């Protein structure tokens, strides 16, 4: 186990200090770059470290403060971006060979918003290729290692973003969550991770995996920082037709409110099979919320257990369509061949890794004439049942508590030959994506071997405020 002491300042503390002129953004940045120099060789959180650009951004923040201007609520906060978010003129790879050499001509909306709030981007983080995976082992550029134990995975697909925060390379980071890719790596790396309500955060400039499920959200060292990030990145964006038009109330203001009277649901028919240590920590979380004034209620979500199956029809179907654009003509790499069709196949065979090819084939099959109704259509019906079951549960409970991941961080290669074993990592996170609801993972102690365990808090559509209140209360209960 490596030394994770010398706790860095929180993002809120950094921003407050920089805005007040008592901290220099440049100094904060150098501390983070120093940790990158020391440990990035072991961890491999990044596909690209942007030291020069970050130094220029930090200098601009300090200059703004010196000139009497306010750089914004994230002034000088070092930030890492999952490498599936577009950054203008800077490579965006999705950890795939197929995007080799591609530089987006525009910034994702979240990137624009974070820069406007004074955040300093230190780099682009590693992921499972096109965000397909739960361990970051599917990256074309090699895996990311868990900063708590380098022999273990950080989770995925946003493993680089989770590891970057856990290792202190960045104060905060962004990931994307289609079926658990923020919450599961957050749990395995011992940080906070949030998947907002579908439409809460703009997807403009997020490279699409499964568009009806994808959401961007933060990784942070604590719940307050997650609220701070959500307040900056949330909100309507005319560039994303699925973004929610109504303004959202501040989460930073919500987190102080406590959980007195809140109804916390226990799902009685939740799929079994989580590690005993994970189950124990979940029980302690229920007790802590009860001690803080919440009421524990039993609820049923009967279709929860069908989430995984429905997801592995819906997500690959959408992916097979979204990834059709990588054809050797419009983006990145091309493998030359005698005719156009041969060029398409040679490019896609060389450019996509095994898991991405598997998803494209699964999705193409599920959408094909004759099978559409039996597979894709059926899965959509199950999706509806899951959302309805959750809606019924949320008439009895304000939030639900479950494990985030059935296990702690596992060893490299331990699920390598068995796609289904890997898919099962997301058994507790996927149903939320299908329902479009928010979810977050809050670190809640460790297993007997010292590896982090996360508790998942779920809420109904736009239930971010109650979800964050419960998250903050859990965090307070373990200090
Ligand atoms: N692990 C899941 C998958 O492989 C979820 C990925 C994600 O949320 N991007 O599809």
Tab-separated table of C-alpha atoms and ligand atoms in Angstrom:
chain	number	residue	atom	x	y	z
A	1	UNK	CA	0.000	0.000	0.000
A	2	UNK	CA	1.481	3.350	-0.972
A	3	UNK	CA	1.515	6.452	1.193
A	4	UNK	CA	-1.624	8.466	0.471
A	5	UNK	CA	-1.053	10.965	3.307
A	6	UNK	CA	-0.156	14.664	2.842
A	7	UNK	CA	-3.797	15.417	2.013
A	8	UNK	CA	-4.014	18.076	-0.686
A	9	UNK	CA	-6.259	21.116	-0.259
A	10	UNK	CA	-9.821	20.657	-1.460
A	11	UNK	CA	-10.933	22.383	-4.656
A	12	UNK	CA	-13.123	24.707	-2.582
A	13	UNK	CA	-10.116	25.671	-0.450
A	14	UNK	CA	-7.908	26.204	-3.501
A	15	UNK	CA	-10.473	28.417	-5.221
A	16	UNK	CA	-11.143	30.421	-2.056
A	17	UNK	CA	-7.414	30.977	-1.481
A	18	UNK	CA	-6.698	31.926	-5.082
A	19	UNK	CA	-9.660	34.320	-5.247
A	20	UNK	CA	-8.581	35.963	-1.997
A	21	UNK	CA	-5.015	36.313	-3.252
A	22	UNK	CA	-3.585	34.192	-0.400
A	23	UNK	CA	-2.709	31.299	-2.723
A	24	UNK	CA	-1.118	31.438	-6.161
A	25	UNK	CA	-2.669	29.282	-8.877
A	26	UNK	CA	0.857	28.815	-10.232
A	27	UNK	CA	2.064	27.308	-6.922
A	28	UNK	CA	-0.950	25.032	-6.625
A	29	UNK	CA	-0.324	23.830	-10.165
A	30	UNK	CA	3.371	23.134	-9.510
A	31	UNK	CA	2.453	20.966	-6.508
A	32	UNK	CA	0.203	18.875	-8.714
A	33	UNK	CA	2.720	18.717	-11.568
A	34	UNK	CA	5.304	17.619	-9.003
A	35	UNK	CA	3.127	14.671	-7.961
A	36	UNK	CA	2.672	13.818	-11.637
A	37	UNK	CA	6.453	13.814	-12.107
A	38	UNK	CA	6.847	11.550	-9.063
A	39	UNK	CA	4.153	8.952	-9.719
A	40	UNK	CA	2.625	9.192	-13.183
A	41	UNK	CA	5.209	6.728	-14.499
A	42	UNK	CA	3.668	4.105	-12.195
A	43	UNK	CA	0.004	5.135	-12.350
A	44	UNK	CA	-0.431	6.132	-16.021
A	45	UNK	CA	-3.536	8.219	-15.393
A	46	UNK	CA	-2.945	10.442	-18.424
A	47	UNK	CA	-2.873	10.104	-22.179
A	48	UNK	CA	-1.548	13.658	-22.305
A	49	UNK	CA	-0.134	15.978	-19.632
A	50	UNK	CA	-0.552	19.611	-20.693
A	51	UNK	CA	2.059	21.271	-18.458
A	52	UNK	CA	2.707	24.269	-20.741
A	53	UNK	CA	-0.940	25.056	-21.361
A	54	UNK	CA	-1.677	24.593	-17.645
A	55	UNK	CA	1.135	26.963	-16.621
A	56	UNK	CA	-0.220	29.605	-19.020
A	57	UNK	CA	-3.762	29.147	-17.663
A	58	UNK	CA	-2.590	29.359	-14.033
A	59	UNK	CA	-0.590	32.515	-14.806
A	60	UNK	CA	-3.678	34.066	-16.377
A	61	UNK	CA	-5.714	33.260	-13.251
A	62	UNK	CA	-3.078	34.850	-11.006
A	63	UNK	CA	-2.895	37.893	-13.304
A	64	UNK	CA	-6.672	38.299	-13.145
A	65	UNK	CA	-6.598	38.246	-9.332
A	66	UNK	CA	-3.717	40.739	-9.290
A	67	UNK	CA	-5.728	43.040	-11.569
A	68	UNK	CA	-8.662	42.922	-9.144
A	69	UNK	CA	-10.830	40.588	-11.230
A	70	UNK	CA	-12.505	37.394	-10.043
A	71	UNK	CA	-11.442	34.385	-12.133
A	72	UNK	CA	-14.500	32.413	-10.966
A	73	UNK	CA	-15.644	29.692	-8.579
A	74	UNK	CA	-12.924	27.232	-9.640
A	75	UNK	CA	-10.080	29.748	-9.694
A	76	UNK	CA	-6.783	27.903	-10.000
A	77	UNK	CA	-8.270	24.437	-9.430
A	78	UNK	CA	-6.197	21.807	-11.294
A	79	UNK	CA	-8.537	19.715	-13.423
A	80	UNK	CA	-8.145	16.540	-15.493
A	81	UNK	CA	-10.462	15.680	-18.394
A	82	UNK	CA	-11.369	12.201	-19.583
A	83	UNK	CA	-9.916	11.885	-23.050
A	84	UNK	CA	-13.323	11.517	-24.687
A	85	UNK	CA	-14.151	15.209	-24.235
A	86	UNK	CA	-13.284	17.491	-27.104
A	87	UNK	CA	-10.541	20.054	-26.560
A	88	UNK	CA	-9.915	22.436	-29.436
A	89	UNK	CA	-6.610	21.811	-31.170
A	90	UNK	CA	-5.573	19.212	-28.565
A	91	UNK	CA	-5.672	15.484	-29.375
A	92	UNK	CA	-8.785	13.675	-28.150
A	93	UNK	CA	-8.178	9.960	-28.518
A	94	UNK	CA	-10.883	8.053	-26.599
A	95	UNK	CA	-7.871	5.769	-25.923
A	96	UNK	CA	-8.391	4.347	-29.411
A	97	UNK	CA	-5.951	3.989	-32.259
A	98	UNK	CA	-8.689	4.939	-34.696
A	99	UNK	CA	-8.590	8.606	-33.633
A	100	UNK	CA	-4.813	8.829	-34.113
A	101	UNK	CA	-3.801	12.356	-35.035
A	102	UNK	CA	-7.295	13.811	-34.705
A	103	UNK	CA	-7.608	17.243	-33.091
A	104	UNK	CA	-11.135	18.493	-32.439
A	105	UNK	CA	-11.991	21.853	-34.012
A	106	UNK	CA	-14.056	22.871	-30.965
A	107	UNK	CA	-14.274	22.582	-27.169
A	108	UNK	CA	-16.919	20.538	-25.373
A	109	UNK	CA	-19.380	22.779	-23.492
A	110	UNK	CA	-18.059	21.486	-20.144
A	111	UNK	CA	-14.527	22.463	-21.176
A	112	UNK	CA	-15.657	25.998	-22.040
A	113	UNK	CA	-17.586	26.320	-18.771
A	114	UNK	CA	-14.717	25.053	-16.619
A	115	UNK	CA	-12.210	27.386	-18.247
A	116	UNK	CA	-14.608	30.302	-17.742
A	117	UNK	CA	-14.833	29.341	-14.047
A	118	UNK	CA	-11.052	29.572	-13.659
A	119	UNK	CA	-10.148	25.857	-13.636
A	120	UNK	CA	-6.700	24.879	-14.945
A	121	UNK	CA	-6.647	21.798	-17.165
A	122	UNK	CA	-3.572	19.657	-16.463
A	123	UNK	CA	-4.251	16.847	-18.914
A	124	UNK	CA	-6.424	14.307	-20.698
A	125	UNK	CA	-6.968	11.035	-18.856
A	126	UNK	CA	-6.874	7.412	-19.922
A	127	UNK	CA	-10.045	5.333	-20.372
A	128	UNK	CA	-11.279	2.036	-21.710
A	129	UNK	CA	-11.431	2.501	-25.470
A	130	UNK	CA	-14.533	4.577	-26.280
A	131	UNK	CA	-15.548	4.171	-22.607
A	132	UNK	CA	-16.319	0.464	-23.031
A	133	UNK	CA	-15.095	-1.395	-19.980
A	134	UNK	CA	-14.814	-1.410	-16.209
A	135	UNK	CA	-11.060	-1.613	-15.613
A	136	UNK	CA	-9.286	0.732	-18.071
A	137	UNK	CA	-7.531	-2.397	-19.368
A	138	UNK	CA	-9.216	-1.841	-22.753
A	139	UNK	CA	-7.181	1.307	-23.488
A	140	UNK	CA	-5.103	1.128	-26.668
A	141	UNK	CA	-2.368	2.931	-24.713
A	142	UNK	CA	-2.004	0.506	-21.810
A	143	UNK	CA	-3.862	0.344	-18.502
A	144	UNK	CA	-4.064	2.840	-15.653
A	145	UNK	CA	-3.046	1.513	-12.227
A	146	UNK	CA	-4.914	2.034	-8.970
A	147	UNK	CA	-2.927	4.547	-6.859
A	148	UNK	CA	-3.898	2.603	-3.701
A	149	UNK	CA	-2.365	-0.632	-5.015
A	150	UNK	CA	-0.489	-0.647	-8.319
A	151	UNK	CA	-1.225	-4.342	-8.904
A	152	UNK	CA	-4.933	-3.556	-9.162
A	153	UNK	CA	-7.212	-1.814	-11.652
A	154	UNK	CA	-8.642	1.656	-10.950
A	155	UNK	CA	-12.018	0.599	-12.385
A	156	UNK	CA	-13.378	2.040	-15.573
A	157	UNK	CA	-14.074	3.262	-17.994
A	158	UNK	CA	-13.017	6.617	-16.460
A	159	UNK	CA	-10.115	4.952	-14.612
A	160	UNK	CA	-7.604	7.670	-15.486
A	161	UNK	CA	-9.846	10.441	-14.126
A	162	UNK	CA	-10.478	8.538	-10.882
A	163	UNK	CA	-6.775	7.703	-10.443
A	164	UNK	CA	-5.730	11.307	-11.210
A	165	UNK	CA	-7.782	12.595	-8.277
A	166	UNK	CA	-6.847	9.708	-5.960
A	167	UNK	CA	-3.128	10.283	-6.668
A	168	UNK	CA	-3.376	14.066	-6.245
A	169	UNK	CA	-2.396	14.728	-9.878
A	170	UNK	CA	-5.483	16.906	-10.235
A	171	UNK	CA	-7.760	18.329	-7.573
A	172	UNK	CA	-10.846	17.347	-9.565
A	173	UNK	CA	-11.625	15.615	-12.838
A	174	UNK	CA	-14.447	14.851	-15.212
A	175	UNK	CA	-15.550	11.460	-16.428
A	176	UNK	CA	-18.473	10.096	-18.386
A	177	UNK	CA	-20.930	7.509	-17.122
A	178	UNK	CA	-22.967	5.369	-19.523
A	179	UNK	CA	-23.439	2.390	-17.231
A	180	UNK	CA	-21.280	3.165	-14.210
A	181	UNK	CA	-18.053	4.566	-15.598
A	182	UNK	CA	-17.848	7.393	-13.066
A	183	UNK	CA	-19.295	5.712	-9.966
A	184	UNK	CA	-17.465	2.369	-10.194
A	185	UNK	CA	-13.927	3.788	-10.625
A	186	UNK	CA	-14.728	6.379	-7.930
A	187	UNK	CA	-15.558	3.512	-5.561
A	188	UNK	CA	-12.429	1.536	-6.468
A	189	UNK	CA	-10.152	4.576	-6.096
A	190	UNK	CA	-11.714	5.987	-2.914
A	191	UNK	CA	-13.031	9.264	-4.336
A	192	UNK	CA	-16.461	10.835	-4.867
A	193	UNK	CA	-18.056	10.295	-8.302
A	194	UNK	CA	-21.366	11.650	-9.603
A	195	UNK	CA	-23.578	10.606	-12.538
A	196	UNK	CA	-26.117	13.423	-12.927
A	197	UNK	CA	-29.698	13.133	-14.165
A	198	UNK	CA	-29.692	12.585	-17.932
A	199	UNK	CA	-29.730	16.077	-19.452
A	200	UNK	CA	-28.330	17.872	-16.379
A	201	UNK	CA	-24.912	18.368	-18.021
A	202	UNK	CA	-24.457	19.111	-21.713
A	203	UNK	CA	-23.086	16.264	-23.831
A	204	UNK	CA	-21.952	18.656	-26.562
A	205	UNK	CA	-18.382	17.686	-27.337
A	206	UNK	CA	-18.509	14.391	-25.459
A	207	UNK	CA	-17.608	11.675	-27.970
A	208	UNK	CA	-20.735	9.527	-28.137
A	209	UNK	CA	-20.832	5.927	-26.915
A	210	UNK	CA	-24.554	5.327	-26.192
A	211	UNK	CA	-26.246	8.696	-26.545
A	212	UNK	CA	-29.409	7.928	-24.558
A	213	UNK	CA	-27.291	6.932	-21.535
A	214	UNK	CA	-24.078	9.015	-21.618
A	215	UNK	CA	-23.671	11.725	-18.968
A	216	UNK	CA	-20.647	13.749	-17.885
A	217	UNK	CA	-19.951	14.148	-14.165
A	218	UNK	CA	-17.236	14.970	-11.623
A	219	UNK	CA	-14.661	13.034	-9.605
A	220	UNK	CA	-13.575	14.855	-6.464
A	221	UNK	CA	-11.953	14.287	-3.100
A	222	UNK	CA	-15.109	15.220	-1.199
A	223	UNK	CA	-18.834	15.898	-1.608
A	224	UNK	CA	-18.584	19.693	-1.386
A	225	UNK	CA	-16.152	19.796	-4.319
A	226	UNK	CA	-18.519	17.597	-6.339
A	227	UNK	CA	-21.341	20.069	-5.647
A	228	UNK	CA	-19.086	22.936	-6.704
A	229	UNK	CA	-18.265	21.202	-9.997
A	230	UNK	CA	-21.891	20.286	-10.659
A	231	UNK	CA	-22.957	23.901	-10.146
A	232	UNK	CA	-20.409	24.958	-12.776
A	233	UNK	CA	-20.941	22.260	-15.429
A	234	UNK	CA	-24.716	21.846	-15.071
A	235	UNK	CA	-27.340	23.828	-16.924
A	236	UNK	CA	-29.059	24.155	-20.242
A	237	UNK	CA	-27.053	24.166	-23.445
A	238	UNK	CA	-28.715	24.964	-26.775
A	239	UNK	CA	-26.019	22.828	-28.422
A	240	UNK	CA	-27.412	19.656	-26.776
A	241	UNK	CA	-31.066	19.086	-27.617
A	242	UNK	CA	-31.374	16.626	-24.699
A	243	UNK	CA	-30.154	19.098	-22.088
A	244	UNK	CA	-32.755	20.120	-19.505
A	245	UNK	CA	-34.016	23.673	-20.082
A	246	UNK	CA	-34.903	24.584	-16.455
A	247	UNK	CA	-32.178	26.114	-14.273
A	248	UNK	CA	-31.041	23.806	-11.443
A	249	UNK	CA	-30.821	24.905	-7.806
A	250	UNK	CA	-27.356	25.190	-6.264
A	251	UNK	CA	-26.009	21.954	-4.812
A	252	UNK	CA	-23.363	23.771	-2.775
A	253	UNK	CA	-26.262	25.356	-0.872
A	254	UNK	CA	-28.064	22.006	-0.496
A	255	UNK	CA	-25.295	20.031	1.170
A	256	UNK	CA	-25.497	21.800	4.527
A	257	UNK	CA	-29.151	20.872	5.005
A	258	UNK	CA	-28.703	17.480	6.700
A	259	UNK	CA	-30.930	14.421	6.375
A	260	UNK	CA	-33.430	14.966	9.192
A	261	UNK	CA	-36.682	13.333	8.037
A	262	UNK	CA	-35.220	12.036	4.781
A	263	UNK	CA	-36.532	8.589	3.740
A	264	UNK	CA	-33.660	6.301	2.798
A	265	UNK	CA	-34.694	3.205	0.865
A	266	UNK	CA	-33.268	-0.282	1.128
A	267	UNK	CA	-33.944	-2.321	-2.040
A	268	UNK	CA	-35.108	-5.680	-0.681
A	269	UNK	CA	-34.854	-7.483	-4.021
A	270	UNK	CA	-31.435	-6.146	-5.000
A	271	UNK	CA	-29.232	-8.661	-6.885
A	272	UNK	CA	-27.031	-10.531	-4.372
A	273	UNK	CA	-23.377	-11.363	-4.664
A	274	UNK	CA	-21.467	-8.356	-3.333
A	275	UNK	CA	-18.345	-9.039	-1.241
A	276	UNK	CA	-19.081	-9.374	2.506
A	277	UNK	CA	-16.918	-6.308	3.240
A	278	UNK	CA	-18.951	-4.282	0.742
A	279	UNK	CA	-22.213	-5.431	2.350
A	280	UNK	CA	-20.861	-4.570	5.820
A	281	UNK	CA	-19.931	-1.035	4.789
A	282	UNK	CA	-23.373	-0.542	3.231
A	283	UNK	CA	-25.014	-1.591	6.502
A	284	UNK	CA	-22.885	0.935	8.391
A	285	UNK	CA	-23.984	3.605	5.897
A	286	UNK	CA	-27.671	2.861	6.590
A	287	UNK	CA	-26.964	3.084	10.328
A	288	UNK	CA	-25.099	6.362	9.926
A	289	UNK	CA	-27.931	8.011	8.002
A	290	UNK	CA	-30.447	6.755	10.544
A	291	UNK	CA	-28.307	8.181	13.342
A	292	UNK	CA	-28.263	11.498	11.444
A	293	UNK	CA	-32.066	11.630	11.498
A	294	UNK	CA	-33.145	9.751	8.374
A	295	UNK	CA	-35.768	6.992	8.316
A	296	UNK	CA	-34.916	3.668	6.666
A	297	UNK	CA	-37.704	2.177	4.532
A	298	UNK	CA	-37.918	-1.036	2.501
A	299	UNK	CA	-38.678	-0.714	-1.212
A	300	UNK	CA	-38.836	-3.119	-4.139
A	301	UNK	CA	-37.374	-2.540	-7.590
A	302	UNK	CA	-38.248	-5.893	-9.210
A	303	UNK	CA	-36.799	-5.136	-12.656
A	304	UNK	CA	-33.450	-3.936	-11.234
A	305	UNK	CA	-31.884	-7.332	-11.899
A	306	UNK	CA	-32.712	-7.153	-15.627
A	307	UNK	CA	-30.762	-3.925	-16.050
A	308	UNK	CA	-27.499	-5.541	-17.082
A	309	UNK	CA	-29.123	-7.631	-19.820
A	310	UNK	CA	-31.116	-4.723	-21.225
A	311	UNK	CA	-28.045	-2.466	-21.124
A	312	UNK	CA	-25.912	-4.916	-23.101
A	313	UNK	CA	-28.456	-4.762	-25.914
A	314	UNK	CA	-29.217	-1.032	-25.816
A	315	UNK	CA	-25.696	0.342	-25.284
A	316	UNK	CA	-24.028	-1.764	-28.022
A	317	UNK	CA	-26.909	-0.983	-30.397
A	318	UNK	CA	-26.394	2.733	-29.957
A	319	UNK	CA	-22.619	2.290	-30.090
A	320	UNK	CA	-22.784	0.375	-33.365
A	321	UNK	CA	-24.575	3.339	-34.879
A	322	UNK	CA	-22.429	6.057	-33.232
A	323	UNK	CA	-19.159	4.385	-34.158
A	324	UNK	CA	-20.115	4.002	-37.823
A	325	UNK	CA	-18.617	7.461	-38.368
A	326	UNK	CA	-15.053	6.160	-37.909
A	327	UNK	CA	-14.569	5.141	-41.497
A	328	UNK	CA	-11.030	6.186	-42.351
A	329	UNK	CA	-12.321	9.282	-44.135
A	330	UNK	CA	-13.570	11.754	-41.572
A	331	UNK	CA	-11.418	11.236	-38.457
A	332	UNK	CA	-8.025	9.926	-37.485
A	333	UNK	CA	-6.368	6.898	-38.998
A	334	UNK	CA	-6.797	5.293	-42.421
A	335	UNK	CA	-5.437	1.996	-43.652
A	336	UNK	CA	-5.129	2.241	-47.431
A	337	UNK	CA	-6.645	-0.533	-49.548
A	338	UNK	CA	-7.487	-1.060	-53.246
A	339	UNK	CA	-11.123	0.051	-52.968
A	340	UNK	CA	-13.285	2.040	-50.561
A	341	UNK	CA	-15.026	-0.897	-48.883
A	342	UNK	CA	-11.718	-2.657	-48.306
A	343	UNK	CA	-10.321	0.617	-46.881
A	344	UNK	CA	-13.295	0.865	-44.454
A	345	UNK	CA	-12.802	-2.682	-43.185
A	346	UNK	CA	-9.036	-2.513	-42.974
A	347	UNK	CA	-9.227	0.792	-41.069
A	348	UNK	CA	-11.873	-0.427	-38.640
A	349	UNK	CA	-10.155	-3.784	-38.105
A	350	UNK	CA	-6.845	-2.090	-37.317
A	351	UNK	CA	-8.231	0.916	-35.455
A	352	UNK	CA	-10.747	-0.645	-33.044
A	353	UNK	CA	-9.730	-2.926	-30.174
A	354	UNK	CA	-11.349	-6.250	-29.370
A	355	UNK	CA	-14.012	-5.003	-26.945
A	356	UNK	CA	-15.129	-2.199	-29.260
A	357	UNK	CA	-15.407	-4.675	-32.137
A	358	UNK	CA	-17.423	-7.016	-29.904
A	359	UNK	CA	-19.870	-4.210	-29.025
A	360	UNK	CA	-20.250	-3.150	-32.672
A	361	UNK	CA	-21.039	-6.727	-33.682
A	362	UNK	CA	-23.465	-7.262	-30.777
A	363	UNK	CA	-25.228	-3.991	-31.515
A	364	UNK	CA	-25.417	-4.541	-35.249
A	365	UNK	CA	-26.920	-7.973	-34.617
A	366	UNK	CA	-29.472	-6.661	-32.097
A	367	UNK	CA	-30.612	-3.978	-34.551
A	368	UNK	CA	-30.733	-6.175	-37.637
A	369	UNK	CA	-33.959	-6.925	-39.484
A	370	UNK	CA	-35.658	-9.935	-37.929
A	371	UNK	CA	-33.925	-9.509	-34.559
A	372	UNK	CA	-34.775	-5.889	-33.791
A	373	UNK	CA	-38.082	-6.690	-32.038
A	374	UNK	CA	-36.720	-9.732	-30.226
A	375	UNK	CA	-33.615	-8.006	-28.838
A	376	UNK	CA	-33.437	-4.222	-29.100
A	377	UNK	CA	-37.215	-3.720	-28.894
A	378	UNK	CA	-37.525	-6.091	-25.926
A	379	UNK	CA	-34.669	-4.341	-24.138
A	380	UNK	CA	-36.425	-0.980	-24.543
A	381	UNK	CA	-39.518	-2.452	-22.874
A	382	UNK	CA	-37.394	-3.682	-19.962
A	383	UNK	CA	-35.876	-0.212	-19.727
A	384	UNK	CA	-39.380	1.216	-19.301
A	385	UNK	CA	-40.183	-1.335	-16.555
A	386	UNK	CA	-37.012	-0.404	-14.671
A	387	UNK	CA	-37.844	3.308	-14.808
A	388	UNK	CA	-41.424	2.609	-13.649
A	389	UNK	CA	-40.202	0.422	-10.768
A	390	UNK	CA	-37.828	3.155	-9.624
A	391	UNK	CA	-40.584	5.772	-9.867
A	392	UNK	CA	-42.772	3.645	-7.590
A	393	UNK	CA	-39.893	3.207	-5.145
A	394	UNK	CA	-39.359	6.978	-5.064
A	395	UNK	CA	-42.907	7.532	-3.836
A	396	UNK	CA	-41.784	5.758	-0.638
A	397	UNK	CA	-38.146	6.824	-0.405
A	398	UNK	CA	-36.238	10.015	-1.238
A	399	UNK	CA	-32.959	8.219	-1.913
A	400	UNK	CA	-31.861	4.586	-2.220
A	401	UNK	CA	-28.608	3.110	-0.934
A	402	UNK	CA	-26.809	0.224	-2.659
A	403	UNK	CA	-23.240	-0.922	-3.090
A	404	UNK	CA	-21.530	0.920	-5.955
A	405	UNK	CA	-19.414	-2.042	-7.030
A	406	UNK	CA	-19.865	-5.656	-5.915
A	407	UNK	CA	-16.117	-5.899	-5.253
A	408	UNK	CA	-13.114	-3.800	-4.323
A	409	UNK	CA	-10.416	-3.111	-6.946
A	410	UNK	CA	-9.380	-6.378	-8.610
A	411	UNK	CA	-6.049	-7.510	-10.037
A	412	UNK	CA	-5.006	-6.866	-13.614
A	413	UNK	CA	-6.018	-9.615	-15.997
A	414	UNK	CA	-8.318	-11.297	-13.477
A	415	UNK	CA	-11.419	-10.756	-15.647
A	416	UNK	CA	-9.601	-10.478	-18.943
A	417	UNK	CA	-10.896	-13.575	-20.731
A	418	UNK	CA	-14.485	-13.291	-19.587
A	419	UNK	CA	-16.497	-10.333	-20.885
A	420	UNK	CA	-19.483	-11.281	-18.712
A	421	UNK	CA	-17.415	-11.181	-15.498
A	422	UNK	CA	-16.341	-7.666	-16.455
A	423	UNK	CA	-19.909	-6.635	-17.327
A	424	UNK	CA	-21.070	-7.756	-13.864
A	425	UNK	CA	-18.967	-4.970	-12.292
A	426	UNK	CA	-21.798	-2.609	-13.223
A	427	UNK	CA	-24.736	-4.640	-11.950
A	428	UNK	CA	-25.582	-1.961	-9.337
A	429	UNK	CA	-24.859	1.128	-11.428
A	430	UNK	CA	-26.468	0.362	-14.808
A	431	UNK	CA	-30.198	0.502	-13.884
A	432	UNK	CA	-29.857	4.190	-12.964
A	433	UNK	CA	-28.532	5.049	-16.419
A	434	UNK	CA	-31.412	3.188	-18.034
A	435	UNK	CA	-33.873	5.199	-15.922
A	436	UNK	CA	-32.043	8.487	-16.601
A	437	UNK	CA	-31.736	9.101	-12.859
A	438	UNK	CA	-28.809	10.535	-10.877
A	439	UNK	CA	-26.435	8.438	-8.780
A	440	UNK	CA	-23.291	9.062	-6.803
A	441	UNK	CA	-20.612	7.018	-5.111
A	442	UNK	CA	-19.222	8.183	-1.793
A	443	UNK	CA	-16.125	6.529	-0.290
A	444	UNK	CA	-17.145	4.719	2.872
A	445	UNK	CA	-14.153	3.073	4.445
A	446	UNK	CA	-12.114	0.141	3.244
A	447	UNK	CA	-12.102	-3.642	3.137
A	448	UNK	CA	-9.974	-5.616	5.570
A	449	UNK	CA	-7.026	-5.272	3.157
A	450	UNK	CA	-7.300	-1.491	3.101
A	451	UNK	CA	-8.830	-1.082	-0.362
A	452	UNK	CA	-11.541	1.586	-0.757
A	453	UNK	CA	-15.248	0.761	-0.744
A	454	UNK	CA	-17.942	3.091	-2.067
A	455	UNK	CA	-21.610	3.388	-1.193
A	456	UNK	CA	-23.987	4.336	-3.996
A	457	UNK	CA	-26.756	6.873	-3.407
A	458	UNK	CA	-29.539	6.958	-5.996
A	459	UNK	CA	-32.380	9.447	-6.425
A	460	UNK	CA	-35.226	10.115	-8.841
A	461	UNK	CA	-35.131	12.502	-11.791
A	462	UNK	CA	-33.507	15.793	-10.735
A	463	UNK	CA	-33.107	14.449	-7.212
A	464	UNK	CA	-29.554	15.809	-7.036
A	465	UNK	CA	-30.286	17.965	-4.000
A	466	UNK	CA	-31.460	15.128	-1.748
A	467	UNK	CA	-28.765	12.860	-3.160
A	468	UNK	CA	-26.065	15.381	-2.232
A	469	UNK	CA	-27.582	15.924	1.217
A	470	UNK	CA	-27.339	12.183	1.862
A	471	UNK	CA	-23.810	12.090	0.414
A	472	UNK	CA	-22.640	14.933	2.631
A	473	UNK	CA	-24.205	13.281	5.687
A	474	UNK	CA	-22.429	9.994	4.930
A	475	UNK	CA	-19.139	11.809	4.536
A	476	UNK	CA	-19.635	13.641	7.837
A	477	UNK	CA	-20.350	10.336	9.563
A	478	UNK	CA	-16.879	9.025	8.847
A	479	UNK	CA	-15.083	12.383	9.030
B	1	LIG	N1	-18.664	-0.775	-17.918
B	1	LIG	C1	-19.810	-0.433	-18.709
B	1	LIG	C2	-19.536	-0.761	-20.148
B	1	LIG	O1	-18.543	-1.338	-20.409
B	1	LIG	C3	-20.134	1.025	-18.529
B	1	LIG	C4	-19.216	1.910	-19.278
B	1	LIG	C5	-19.531	3.357	-19.129
B	1	LIG	O2	-20.289	3.772	-18.238
B	1	LIG	N2	-18.995	4.141	-20.044
B	1	LIG	O3	-20.273	-0.460	-21.026
